PDB file of C-alpha atoms and ligand atoms in Angstrom:
ATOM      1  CA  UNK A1209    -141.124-121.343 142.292  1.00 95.00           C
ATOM      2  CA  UNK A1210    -137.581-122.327 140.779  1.00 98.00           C
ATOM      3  CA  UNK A1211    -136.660-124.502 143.785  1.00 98.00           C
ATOM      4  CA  UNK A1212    -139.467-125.970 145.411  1.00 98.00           C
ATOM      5  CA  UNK A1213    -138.436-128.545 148.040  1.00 95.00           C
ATOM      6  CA  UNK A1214    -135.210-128.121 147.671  1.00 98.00           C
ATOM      7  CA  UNK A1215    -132.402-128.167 150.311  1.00 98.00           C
ATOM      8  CA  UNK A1216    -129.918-125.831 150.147  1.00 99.00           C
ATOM      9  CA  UNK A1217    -126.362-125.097 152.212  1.00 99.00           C
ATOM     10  CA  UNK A1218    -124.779-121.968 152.145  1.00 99.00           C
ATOM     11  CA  UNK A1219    -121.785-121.388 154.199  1.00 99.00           C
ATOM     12  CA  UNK A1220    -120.880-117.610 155.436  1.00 98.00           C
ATOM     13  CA  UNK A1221    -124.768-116.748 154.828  1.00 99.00           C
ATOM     14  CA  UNK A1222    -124.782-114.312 157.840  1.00 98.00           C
ATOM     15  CA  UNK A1223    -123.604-111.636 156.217  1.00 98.00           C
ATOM     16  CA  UNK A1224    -123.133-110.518 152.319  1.00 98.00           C
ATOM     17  CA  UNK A1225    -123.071-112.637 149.082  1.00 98.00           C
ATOM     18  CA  UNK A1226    -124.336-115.520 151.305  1.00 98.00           C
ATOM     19  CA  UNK A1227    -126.940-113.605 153.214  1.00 98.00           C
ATOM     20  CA  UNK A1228    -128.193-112.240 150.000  1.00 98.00           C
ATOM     21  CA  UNK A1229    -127.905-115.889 148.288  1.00 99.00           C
ATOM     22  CA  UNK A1230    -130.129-117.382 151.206  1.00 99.00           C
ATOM     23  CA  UNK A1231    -132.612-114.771 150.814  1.00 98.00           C
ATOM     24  CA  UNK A1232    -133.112-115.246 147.124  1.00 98.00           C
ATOM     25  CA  UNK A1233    -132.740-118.981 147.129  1.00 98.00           C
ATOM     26  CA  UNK A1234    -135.550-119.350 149.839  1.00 98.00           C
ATOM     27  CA  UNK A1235    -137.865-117.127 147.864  1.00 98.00           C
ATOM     28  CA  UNK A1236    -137.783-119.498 145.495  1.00 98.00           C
ATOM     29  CA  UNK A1237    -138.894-121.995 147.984  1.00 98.00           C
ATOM     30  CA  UNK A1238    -135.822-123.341 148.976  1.00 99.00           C
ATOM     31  CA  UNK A1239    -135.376-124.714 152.665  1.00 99.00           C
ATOM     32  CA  UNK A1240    -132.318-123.366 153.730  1.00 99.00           C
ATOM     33  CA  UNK A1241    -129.173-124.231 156.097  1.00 99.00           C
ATOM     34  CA  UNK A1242    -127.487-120.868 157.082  1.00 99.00           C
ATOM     35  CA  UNK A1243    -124.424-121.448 158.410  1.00 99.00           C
ATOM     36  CA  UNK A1244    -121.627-119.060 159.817  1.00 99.00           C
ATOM     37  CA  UNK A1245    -118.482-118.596 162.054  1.00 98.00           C
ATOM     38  CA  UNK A1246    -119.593-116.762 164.837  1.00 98.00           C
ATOM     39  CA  UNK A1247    -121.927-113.450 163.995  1.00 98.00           C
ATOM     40  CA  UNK A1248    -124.758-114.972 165.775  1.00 98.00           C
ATOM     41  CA  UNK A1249    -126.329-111.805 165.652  1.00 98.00           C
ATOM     42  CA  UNK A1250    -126.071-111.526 161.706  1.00 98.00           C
ATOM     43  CA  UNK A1251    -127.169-115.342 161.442  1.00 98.00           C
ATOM     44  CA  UNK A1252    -130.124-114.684 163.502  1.00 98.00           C
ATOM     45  CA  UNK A1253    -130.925-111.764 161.172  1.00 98.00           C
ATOM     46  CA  UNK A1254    -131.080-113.337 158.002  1.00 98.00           C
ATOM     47  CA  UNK A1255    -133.306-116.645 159.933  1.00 99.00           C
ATOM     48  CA  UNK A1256    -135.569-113.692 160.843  1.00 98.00           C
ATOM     49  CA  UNK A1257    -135.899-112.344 157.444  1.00 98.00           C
ATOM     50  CA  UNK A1258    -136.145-115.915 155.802  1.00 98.00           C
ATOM     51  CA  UNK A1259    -138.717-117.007 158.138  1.00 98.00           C
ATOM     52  CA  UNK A1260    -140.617-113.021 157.673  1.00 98.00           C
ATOM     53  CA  UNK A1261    -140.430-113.809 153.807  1.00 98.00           C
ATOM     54  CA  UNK A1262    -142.648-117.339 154.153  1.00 98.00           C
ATOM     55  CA  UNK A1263    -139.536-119.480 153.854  1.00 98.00           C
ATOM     56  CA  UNK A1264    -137.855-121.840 156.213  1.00 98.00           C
ATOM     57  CA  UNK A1265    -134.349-122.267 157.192  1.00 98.00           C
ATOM     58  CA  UNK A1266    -132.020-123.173 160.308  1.00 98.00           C
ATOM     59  CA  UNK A1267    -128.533-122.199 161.590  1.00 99.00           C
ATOM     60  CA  UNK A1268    -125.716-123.918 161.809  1.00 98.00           C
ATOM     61  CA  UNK A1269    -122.447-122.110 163.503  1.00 98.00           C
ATOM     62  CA  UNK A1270    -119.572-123.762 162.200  1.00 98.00           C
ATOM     63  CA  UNK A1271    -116.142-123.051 161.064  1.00 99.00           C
ATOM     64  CA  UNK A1272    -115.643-124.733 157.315  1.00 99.00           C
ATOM     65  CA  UNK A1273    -112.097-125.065 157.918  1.00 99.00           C
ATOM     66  CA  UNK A1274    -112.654-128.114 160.264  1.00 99.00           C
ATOM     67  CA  UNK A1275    -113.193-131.284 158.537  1.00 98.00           C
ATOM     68  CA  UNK A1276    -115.359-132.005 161.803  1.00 98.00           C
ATOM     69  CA  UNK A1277    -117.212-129.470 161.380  1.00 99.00           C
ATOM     70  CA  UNK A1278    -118.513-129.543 157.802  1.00 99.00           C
ATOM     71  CA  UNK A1279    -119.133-133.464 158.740  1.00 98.00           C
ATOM     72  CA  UNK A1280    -121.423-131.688 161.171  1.00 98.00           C
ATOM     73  CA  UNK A1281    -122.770-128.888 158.758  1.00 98.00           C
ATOM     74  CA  UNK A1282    -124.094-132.031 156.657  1.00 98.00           C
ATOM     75  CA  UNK A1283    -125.395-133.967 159.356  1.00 98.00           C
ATOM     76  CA  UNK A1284    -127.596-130.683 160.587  1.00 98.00           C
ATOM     77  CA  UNK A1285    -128.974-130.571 157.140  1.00 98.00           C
ATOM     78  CA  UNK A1286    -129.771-133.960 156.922  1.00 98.00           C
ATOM     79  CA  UNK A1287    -131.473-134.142 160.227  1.00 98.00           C
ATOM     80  CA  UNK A1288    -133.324-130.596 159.850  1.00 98.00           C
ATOM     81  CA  UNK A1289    -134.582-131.360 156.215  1.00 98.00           C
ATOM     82  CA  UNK A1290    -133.807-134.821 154.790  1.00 98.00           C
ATOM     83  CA  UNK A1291    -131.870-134.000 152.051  1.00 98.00           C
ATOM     84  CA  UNK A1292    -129.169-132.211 150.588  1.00 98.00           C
ATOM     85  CA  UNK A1293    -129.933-130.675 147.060  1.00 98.00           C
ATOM     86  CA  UNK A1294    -127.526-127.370 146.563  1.00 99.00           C
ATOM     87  CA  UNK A1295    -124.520-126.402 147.875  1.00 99.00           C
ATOM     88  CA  UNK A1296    -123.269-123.185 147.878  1.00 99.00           C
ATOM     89  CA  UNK A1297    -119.755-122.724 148.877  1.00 99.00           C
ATOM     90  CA  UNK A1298    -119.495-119.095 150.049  1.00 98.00           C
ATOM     91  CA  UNK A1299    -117.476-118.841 152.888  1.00 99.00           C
ATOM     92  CA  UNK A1300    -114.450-116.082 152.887  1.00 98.00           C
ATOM     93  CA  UNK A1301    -112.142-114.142 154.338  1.00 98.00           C
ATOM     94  CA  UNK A1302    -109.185-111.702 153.504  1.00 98.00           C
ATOM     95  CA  UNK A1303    -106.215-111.311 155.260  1.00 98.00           C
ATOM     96  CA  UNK A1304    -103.969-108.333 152.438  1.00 97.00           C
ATOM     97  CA  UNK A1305    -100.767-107.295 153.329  1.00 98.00           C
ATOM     98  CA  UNK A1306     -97.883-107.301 150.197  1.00 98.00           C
ATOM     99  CA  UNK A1307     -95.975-110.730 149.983  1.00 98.00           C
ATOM    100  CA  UNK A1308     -92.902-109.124 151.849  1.00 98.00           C
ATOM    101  CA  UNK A1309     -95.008-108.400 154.498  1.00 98.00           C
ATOM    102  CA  UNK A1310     -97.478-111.263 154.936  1.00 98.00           C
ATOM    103  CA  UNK A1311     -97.384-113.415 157.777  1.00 98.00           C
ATOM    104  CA  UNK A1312     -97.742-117.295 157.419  1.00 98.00           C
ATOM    105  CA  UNK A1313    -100.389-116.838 159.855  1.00 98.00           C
ATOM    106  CA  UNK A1314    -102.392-115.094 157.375  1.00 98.00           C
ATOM    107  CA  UNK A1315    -101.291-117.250 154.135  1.00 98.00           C
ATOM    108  CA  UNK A1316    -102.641-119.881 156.380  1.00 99.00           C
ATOM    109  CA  UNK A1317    -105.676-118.750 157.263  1.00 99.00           C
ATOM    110  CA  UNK A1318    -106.998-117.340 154.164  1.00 99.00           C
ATOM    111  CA  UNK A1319    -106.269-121.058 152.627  1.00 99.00           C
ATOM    112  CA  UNK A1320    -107.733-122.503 155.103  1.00 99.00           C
ATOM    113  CA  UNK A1321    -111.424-120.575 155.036  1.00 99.00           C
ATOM    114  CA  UNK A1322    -111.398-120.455 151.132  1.00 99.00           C
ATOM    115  CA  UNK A1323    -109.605-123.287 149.855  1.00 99.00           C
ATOM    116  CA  UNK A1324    -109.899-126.316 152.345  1.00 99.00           C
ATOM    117  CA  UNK A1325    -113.418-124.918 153.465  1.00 99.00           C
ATOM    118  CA  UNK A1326    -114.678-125.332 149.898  1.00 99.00           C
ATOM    119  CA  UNK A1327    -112.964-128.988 150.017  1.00 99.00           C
ATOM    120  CA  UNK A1328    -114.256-129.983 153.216  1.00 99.00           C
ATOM    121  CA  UNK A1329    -117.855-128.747 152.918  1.00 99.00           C
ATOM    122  CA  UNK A1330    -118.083-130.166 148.960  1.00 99.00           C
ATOM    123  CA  UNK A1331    -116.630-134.033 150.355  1.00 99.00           C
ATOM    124  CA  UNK A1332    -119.254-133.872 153.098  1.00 98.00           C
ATOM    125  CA  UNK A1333    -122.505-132.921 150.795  1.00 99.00           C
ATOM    126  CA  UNK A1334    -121.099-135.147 148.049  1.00 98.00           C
ATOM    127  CA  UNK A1335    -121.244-138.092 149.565  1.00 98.00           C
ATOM    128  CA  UNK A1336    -125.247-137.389 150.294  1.00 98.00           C
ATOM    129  CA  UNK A1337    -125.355-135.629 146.992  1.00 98.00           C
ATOM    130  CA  UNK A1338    -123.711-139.051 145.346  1.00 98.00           C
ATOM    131  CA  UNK A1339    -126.522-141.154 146.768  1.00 98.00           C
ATOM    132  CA  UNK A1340    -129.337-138.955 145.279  1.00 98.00           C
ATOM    133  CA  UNK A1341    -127.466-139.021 141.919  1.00 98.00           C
ATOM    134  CA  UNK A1342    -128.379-135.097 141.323  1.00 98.00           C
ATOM    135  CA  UNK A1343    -127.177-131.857 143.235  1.00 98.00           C
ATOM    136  CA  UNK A1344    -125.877-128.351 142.258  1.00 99.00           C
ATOM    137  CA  UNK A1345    -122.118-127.257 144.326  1.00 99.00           C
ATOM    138  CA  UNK A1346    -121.025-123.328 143.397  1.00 99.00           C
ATOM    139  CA  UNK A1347    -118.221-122.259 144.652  1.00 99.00           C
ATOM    140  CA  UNK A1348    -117.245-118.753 145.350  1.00 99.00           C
ATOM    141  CA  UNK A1349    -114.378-117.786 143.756  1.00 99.00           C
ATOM    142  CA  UNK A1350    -112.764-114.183 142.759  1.00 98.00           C
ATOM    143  CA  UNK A1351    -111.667-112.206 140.017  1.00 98.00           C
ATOM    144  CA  UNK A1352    -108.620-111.986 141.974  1.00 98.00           C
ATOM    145  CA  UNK A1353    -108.140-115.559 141.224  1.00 98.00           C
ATOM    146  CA  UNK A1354    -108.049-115.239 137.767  1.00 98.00           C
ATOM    147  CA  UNK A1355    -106.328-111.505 137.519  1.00 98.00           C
ATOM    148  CA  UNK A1356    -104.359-111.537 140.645  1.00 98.00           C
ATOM    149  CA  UNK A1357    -103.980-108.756 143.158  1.00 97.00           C
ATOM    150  CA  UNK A1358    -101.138-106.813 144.824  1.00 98.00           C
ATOM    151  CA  UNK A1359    -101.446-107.151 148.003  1.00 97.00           C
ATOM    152  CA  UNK A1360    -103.895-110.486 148.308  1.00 98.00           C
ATOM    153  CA  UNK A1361    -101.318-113.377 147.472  1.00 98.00           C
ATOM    154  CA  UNK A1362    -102.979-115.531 149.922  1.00 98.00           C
ATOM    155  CA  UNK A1363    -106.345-114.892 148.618  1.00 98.00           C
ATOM    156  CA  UNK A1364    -105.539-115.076 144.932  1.00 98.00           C
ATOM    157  CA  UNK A1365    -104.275-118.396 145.172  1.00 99.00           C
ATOM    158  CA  UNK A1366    -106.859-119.851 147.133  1.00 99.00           C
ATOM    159  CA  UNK A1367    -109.413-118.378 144.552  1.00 99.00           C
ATOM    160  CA  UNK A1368    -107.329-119.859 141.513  1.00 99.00           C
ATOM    161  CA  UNK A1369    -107.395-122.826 143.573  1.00 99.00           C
ATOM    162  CA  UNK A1370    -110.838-122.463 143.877  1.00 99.00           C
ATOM    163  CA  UNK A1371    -111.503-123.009 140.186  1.00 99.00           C
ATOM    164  CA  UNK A1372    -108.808-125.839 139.821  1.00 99.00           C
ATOM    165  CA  UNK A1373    -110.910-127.463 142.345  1.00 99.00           C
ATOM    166  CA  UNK A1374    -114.195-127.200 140.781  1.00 99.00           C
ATOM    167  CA  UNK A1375    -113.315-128.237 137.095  1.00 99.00           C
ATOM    168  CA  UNK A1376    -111.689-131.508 138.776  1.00 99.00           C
ATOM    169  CA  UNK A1377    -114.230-132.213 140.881  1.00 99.00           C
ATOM    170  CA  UNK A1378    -117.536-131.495 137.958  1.00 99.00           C
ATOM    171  CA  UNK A1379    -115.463-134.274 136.338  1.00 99.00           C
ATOM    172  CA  UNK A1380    -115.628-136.372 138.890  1.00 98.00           C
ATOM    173  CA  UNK A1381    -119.067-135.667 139.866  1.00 98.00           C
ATOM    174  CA  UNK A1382    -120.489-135.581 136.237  1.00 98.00           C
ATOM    175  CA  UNK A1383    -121.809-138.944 135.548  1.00 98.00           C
ATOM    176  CA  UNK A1384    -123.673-138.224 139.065  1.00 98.00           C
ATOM    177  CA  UNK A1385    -125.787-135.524 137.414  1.00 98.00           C
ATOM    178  CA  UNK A1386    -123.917-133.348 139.769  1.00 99.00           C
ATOM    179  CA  UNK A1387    -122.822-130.025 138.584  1.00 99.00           C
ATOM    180  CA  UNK A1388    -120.321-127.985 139.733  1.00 99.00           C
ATOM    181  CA  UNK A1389    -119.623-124.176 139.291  1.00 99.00           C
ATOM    182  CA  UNK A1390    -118.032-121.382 140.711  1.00 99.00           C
ATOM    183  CA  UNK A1391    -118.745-117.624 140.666  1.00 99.00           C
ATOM    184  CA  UNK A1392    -116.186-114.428 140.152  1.00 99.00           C
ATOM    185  CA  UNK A1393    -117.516-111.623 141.804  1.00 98.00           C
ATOM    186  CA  UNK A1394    -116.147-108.356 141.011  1.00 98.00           C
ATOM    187  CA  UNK A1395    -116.041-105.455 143.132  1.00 96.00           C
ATOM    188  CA  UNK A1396    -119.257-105.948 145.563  1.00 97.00           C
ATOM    189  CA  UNK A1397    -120.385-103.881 148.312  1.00 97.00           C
ATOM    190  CA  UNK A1398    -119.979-105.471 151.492  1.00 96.00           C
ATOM    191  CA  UNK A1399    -118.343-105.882 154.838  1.00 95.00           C
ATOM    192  CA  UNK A1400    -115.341-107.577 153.057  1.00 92.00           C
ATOM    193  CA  UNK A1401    -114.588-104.869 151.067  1.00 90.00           C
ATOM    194  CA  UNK A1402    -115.969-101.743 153.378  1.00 91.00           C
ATOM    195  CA  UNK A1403    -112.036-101.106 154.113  1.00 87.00           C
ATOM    196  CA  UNK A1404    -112.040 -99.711 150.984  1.00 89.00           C
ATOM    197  CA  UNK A1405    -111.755 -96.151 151.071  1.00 91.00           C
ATOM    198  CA  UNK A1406    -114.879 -94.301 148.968  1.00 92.00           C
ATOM    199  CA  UNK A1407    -112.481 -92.040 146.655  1.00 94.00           C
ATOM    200  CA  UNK A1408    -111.155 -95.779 145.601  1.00 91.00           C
ATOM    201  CA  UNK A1409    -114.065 -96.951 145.060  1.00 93.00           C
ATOM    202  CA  UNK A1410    -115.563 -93.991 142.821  1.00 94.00           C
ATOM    203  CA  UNK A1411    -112.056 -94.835 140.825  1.00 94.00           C
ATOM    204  CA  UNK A1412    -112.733 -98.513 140.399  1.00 93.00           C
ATOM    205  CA  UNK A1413    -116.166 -97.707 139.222  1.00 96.00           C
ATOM    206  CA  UNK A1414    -114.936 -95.532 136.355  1.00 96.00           C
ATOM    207  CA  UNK A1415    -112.737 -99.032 135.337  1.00 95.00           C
ATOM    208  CA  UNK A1416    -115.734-100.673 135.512  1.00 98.00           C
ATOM    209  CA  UNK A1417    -117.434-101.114 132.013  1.00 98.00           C
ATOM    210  CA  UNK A1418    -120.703-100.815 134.003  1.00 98.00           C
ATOM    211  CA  UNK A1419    -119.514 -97.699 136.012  1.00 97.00           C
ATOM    212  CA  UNK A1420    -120.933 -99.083 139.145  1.00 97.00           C
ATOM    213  CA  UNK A1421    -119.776-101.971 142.469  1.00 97.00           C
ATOM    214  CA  UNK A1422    -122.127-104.987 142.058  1.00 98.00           C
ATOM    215  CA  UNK A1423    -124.386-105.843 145.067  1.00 98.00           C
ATOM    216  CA  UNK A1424    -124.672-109.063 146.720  1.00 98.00           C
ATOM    217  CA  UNK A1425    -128.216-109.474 144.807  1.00 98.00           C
ATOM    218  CA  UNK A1426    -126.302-109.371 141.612  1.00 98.00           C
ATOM    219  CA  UNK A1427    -124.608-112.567 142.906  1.00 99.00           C
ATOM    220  CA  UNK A1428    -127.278-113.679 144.308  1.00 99.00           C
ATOM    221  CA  UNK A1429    -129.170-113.740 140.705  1.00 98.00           C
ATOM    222  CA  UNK A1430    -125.819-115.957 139.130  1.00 99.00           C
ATOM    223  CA  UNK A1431    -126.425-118.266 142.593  1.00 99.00           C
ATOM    224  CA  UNK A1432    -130.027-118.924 141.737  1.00 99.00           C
ATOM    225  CA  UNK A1433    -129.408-119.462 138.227  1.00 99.00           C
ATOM    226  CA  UNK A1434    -126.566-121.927 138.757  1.00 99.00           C
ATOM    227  CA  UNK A1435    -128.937-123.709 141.588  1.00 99.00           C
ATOM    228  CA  UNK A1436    -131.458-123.887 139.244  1.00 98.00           C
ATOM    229  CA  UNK A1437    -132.666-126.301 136.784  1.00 98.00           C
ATOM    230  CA  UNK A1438    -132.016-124.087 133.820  1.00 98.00           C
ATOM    231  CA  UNK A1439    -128.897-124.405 134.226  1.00 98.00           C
ATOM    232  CA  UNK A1440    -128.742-128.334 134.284  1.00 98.00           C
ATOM    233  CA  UNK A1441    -126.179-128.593 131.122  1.00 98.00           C
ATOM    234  CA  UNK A1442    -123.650-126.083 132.898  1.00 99.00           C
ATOM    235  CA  UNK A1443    -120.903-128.003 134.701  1.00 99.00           C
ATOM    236  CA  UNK A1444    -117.370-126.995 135.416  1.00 99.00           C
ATOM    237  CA  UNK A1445    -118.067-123.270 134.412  1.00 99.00           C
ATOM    238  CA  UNK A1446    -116.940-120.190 136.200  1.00 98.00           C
ATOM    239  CA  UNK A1447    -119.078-117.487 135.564  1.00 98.00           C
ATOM    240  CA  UNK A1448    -118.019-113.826 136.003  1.00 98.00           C
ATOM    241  CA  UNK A1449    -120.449-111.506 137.988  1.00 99.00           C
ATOM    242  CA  UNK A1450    -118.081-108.206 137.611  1.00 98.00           C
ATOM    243  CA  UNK A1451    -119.970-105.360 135.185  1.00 98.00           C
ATOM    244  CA  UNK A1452    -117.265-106.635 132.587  1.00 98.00           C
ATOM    245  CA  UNK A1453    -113.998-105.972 134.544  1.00 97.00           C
ATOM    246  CA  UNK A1454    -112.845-109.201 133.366  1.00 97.00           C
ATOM    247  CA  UNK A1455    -113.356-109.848 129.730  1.00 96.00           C
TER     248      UNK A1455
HETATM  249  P1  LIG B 842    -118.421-110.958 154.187  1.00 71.44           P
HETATM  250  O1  LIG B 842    -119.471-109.933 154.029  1.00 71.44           O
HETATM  251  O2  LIG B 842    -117.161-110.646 154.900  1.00 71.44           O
HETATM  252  O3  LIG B 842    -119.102-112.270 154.855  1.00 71.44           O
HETATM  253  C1  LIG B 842    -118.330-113.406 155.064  1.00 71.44           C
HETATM  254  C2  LIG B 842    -119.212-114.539 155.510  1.00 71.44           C
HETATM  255  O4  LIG B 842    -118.406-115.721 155.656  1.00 71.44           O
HETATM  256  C3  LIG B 842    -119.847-114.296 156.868  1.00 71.44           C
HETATM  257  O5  LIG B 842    -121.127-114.884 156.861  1.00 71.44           O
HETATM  258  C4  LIG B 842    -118.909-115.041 157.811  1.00 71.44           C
HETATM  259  O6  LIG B 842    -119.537-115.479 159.028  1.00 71.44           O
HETATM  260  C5  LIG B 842    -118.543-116.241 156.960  1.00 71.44           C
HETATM  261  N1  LIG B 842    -117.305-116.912 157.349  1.00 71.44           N
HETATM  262  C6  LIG B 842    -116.052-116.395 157.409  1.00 71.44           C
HETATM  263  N2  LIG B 842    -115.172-117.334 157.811  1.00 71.44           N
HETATM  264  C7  LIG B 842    -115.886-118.472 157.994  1.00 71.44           C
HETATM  265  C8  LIG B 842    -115.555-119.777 158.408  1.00 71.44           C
HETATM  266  N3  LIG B 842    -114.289-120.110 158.697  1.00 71.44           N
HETATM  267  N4  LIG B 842    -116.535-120.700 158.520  1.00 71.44           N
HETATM  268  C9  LIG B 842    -117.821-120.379 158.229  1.00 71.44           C
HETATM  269  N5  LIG B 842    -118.202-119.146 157.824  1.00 71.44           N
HETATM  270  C10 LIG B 842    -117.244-118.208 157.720  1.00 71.44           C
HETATM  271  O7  LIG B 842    -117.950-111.522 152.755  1.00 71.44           O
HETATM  272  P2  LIG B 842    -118.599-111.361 151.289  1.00 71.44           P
HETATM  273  O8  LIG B 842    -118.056-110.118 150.692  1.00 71.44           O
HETATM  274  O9  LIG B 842    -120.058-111.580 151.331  1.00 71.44           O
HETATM  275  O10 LIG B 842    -117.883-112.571 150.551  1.00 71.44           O
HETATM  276  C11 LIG B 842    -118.508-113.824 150.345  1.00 71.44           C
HETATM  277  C12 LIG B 842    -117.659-114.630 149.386  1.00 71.44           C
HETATM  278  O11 LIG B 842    -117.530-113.929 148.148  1.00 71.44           O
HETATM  279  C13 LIG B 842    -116.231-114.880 149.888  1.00 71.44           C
HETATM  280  O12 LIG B 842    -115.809-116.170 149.507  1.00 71.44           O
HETATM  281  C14 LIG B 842    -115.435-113.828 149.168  1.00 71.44           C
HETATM  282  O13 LIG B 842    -114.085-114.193 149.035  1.00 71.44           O
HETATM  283  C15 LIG B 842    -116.158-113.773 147.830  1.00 71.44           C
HETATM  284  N6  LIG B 842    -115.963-112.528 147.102  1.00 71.44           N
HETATM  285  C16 LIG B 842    -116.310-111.324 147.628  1.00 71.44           C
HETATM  286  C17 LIG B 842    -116.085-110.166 146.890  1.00 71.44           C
HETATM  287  C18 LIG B 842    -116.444-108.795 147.414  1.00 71.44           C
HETATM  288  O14 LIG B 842    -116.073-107.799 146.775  1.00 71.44           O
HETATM  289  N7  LIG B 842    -117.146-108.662 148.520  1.00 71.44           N
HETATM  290  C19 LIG B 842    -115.494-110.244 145.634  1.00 71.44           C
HETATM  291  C20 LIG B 842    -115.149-111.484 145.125  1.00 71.44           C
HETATM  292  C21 LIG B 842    -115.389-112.617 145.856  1.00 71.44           C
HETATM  293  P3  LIG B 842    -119.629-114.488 160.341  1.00 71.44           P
HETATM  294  O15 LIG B 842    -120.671-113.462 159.996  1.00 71.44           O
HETATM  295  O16 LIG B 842    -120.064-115.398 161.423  1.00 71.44           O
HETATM  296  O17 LIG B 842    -118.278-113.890 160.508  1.00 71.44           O
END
């Protein structure tokens, strides 16, 4: 297996990319720290599945815009496994409305989940990550942050700021042997982006060179590989998982 005895976070793994990440990730023999805001239901789900697969794994409810508690986040992993080995930075939210119309309420809270989450949670496992002088951090960034979006200011910056963030910090982490990446999902099918209506969808399909909405296993595959020795000489990299909407 690709990850025996590793220890591996993943924040917003109740539901979608991160659900889908745990799962893979643990059948490759990863141990795994699920954490998430407050689906406990969801959570428990994808323990249940983990744990029905052979693997093992624990919860951690937490929200990764508190400083506190990605300290915490950290601490859980430490005490349930020992170690800290990959950290996967998935946590997200949306919060669209046109610029004219956007509330600072939601330009603030959209930053806070996807920007200062990803900072938080990456200080917190770096400092254990440091002292073991090896880890793998992937971030979870957006076409959006690299195209833009009508309608998803908020979001598009914190996803550009996403990928600011990890080219400074693989620098700073390099001589570590820690790498860090970040992913661009396209179009994928989950809760965040049921809203959109199913005509819309069949007409971003046909602008997608791959005709088709990826599935969080199709991230889940760029996760593993990133988490993965095989990709050991890949630092600072953001890798596009969009059927070739970006190109
Ligand atoms: P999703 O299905 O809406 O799931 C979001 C996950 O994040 C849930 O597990 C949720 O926990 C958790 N979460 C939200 N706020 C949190 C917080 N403050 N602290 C801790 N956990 C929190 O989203 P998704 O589509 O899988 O997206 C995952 C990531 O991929 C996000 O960063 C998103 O921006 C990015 N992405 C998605 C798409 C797409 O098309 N879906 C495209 C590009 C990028 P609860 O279940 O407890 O609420």
């Amino acid at each position: 297996m690709l990850l025996d005895g590793k220890v591996a976070i993943i924040t917003g793994a109740s539901r979608g990319i991160g659900r889908a990440a745990a799962l893979r990730l643990a059948r490759e023999g990863a141990k795994i720290v699920i954490n998430y805001a407050g689906n406990h239901a969801a959570a428990e789900k994808t323990l249940a599945d983990i744990k029905a697969a052979g693997g093992e794994a624990v919860l951690f409810q937490g929200d990764v815009a508190s400083a506190q508690a990605a300290g915490e986040l950290v601490k859980a992993a430490q005490a349930a496994f020992g170690r800290i080995d990959i950290l996967v930075n998935n946590a997200g939210i949306t919060r669209d409305n046109i610029l004219a119309l956007m509330k600072e309420e939601d330009w603030d809270a959209v930053i806070a989940t996807n920007l200062k989450g990803i900072f938080n949670c990456t200080k917190a496992a770096a400092k254990v990550m440091i002292k073991q002088r090896a880890g793998k951090i992937i971030n979870m960034t957006s076409v959006v942050g690299i195209m833009g979006n009508a309608g998803q200011a908020n979001y598009a910056a914190a996803k550009a700021g996403v990928i600011g963030f990890t080219k400074s910090v693989a620098r700073e982490l390099a001589g570590r042997s820690i790498t860090v990446n970040a992913i661009a999902p396209g179009y994928i099918t989950t809760d965040m982006s049921a809203a959109i209506p199913e005509q819309a969808k069949a007409d971003l399909a046909q602008k997608i060179p791959l005709s088709r909405l990826g599935t969080p296993e199709d991230v889940a595959e760029a996760v593993l590989f990133l988490a993965s020795d095989a990709a050991n000489y890949i630092t600072g990299q953001t890798i596009n998982v969009d059927g070739g909407m970006v190109m």
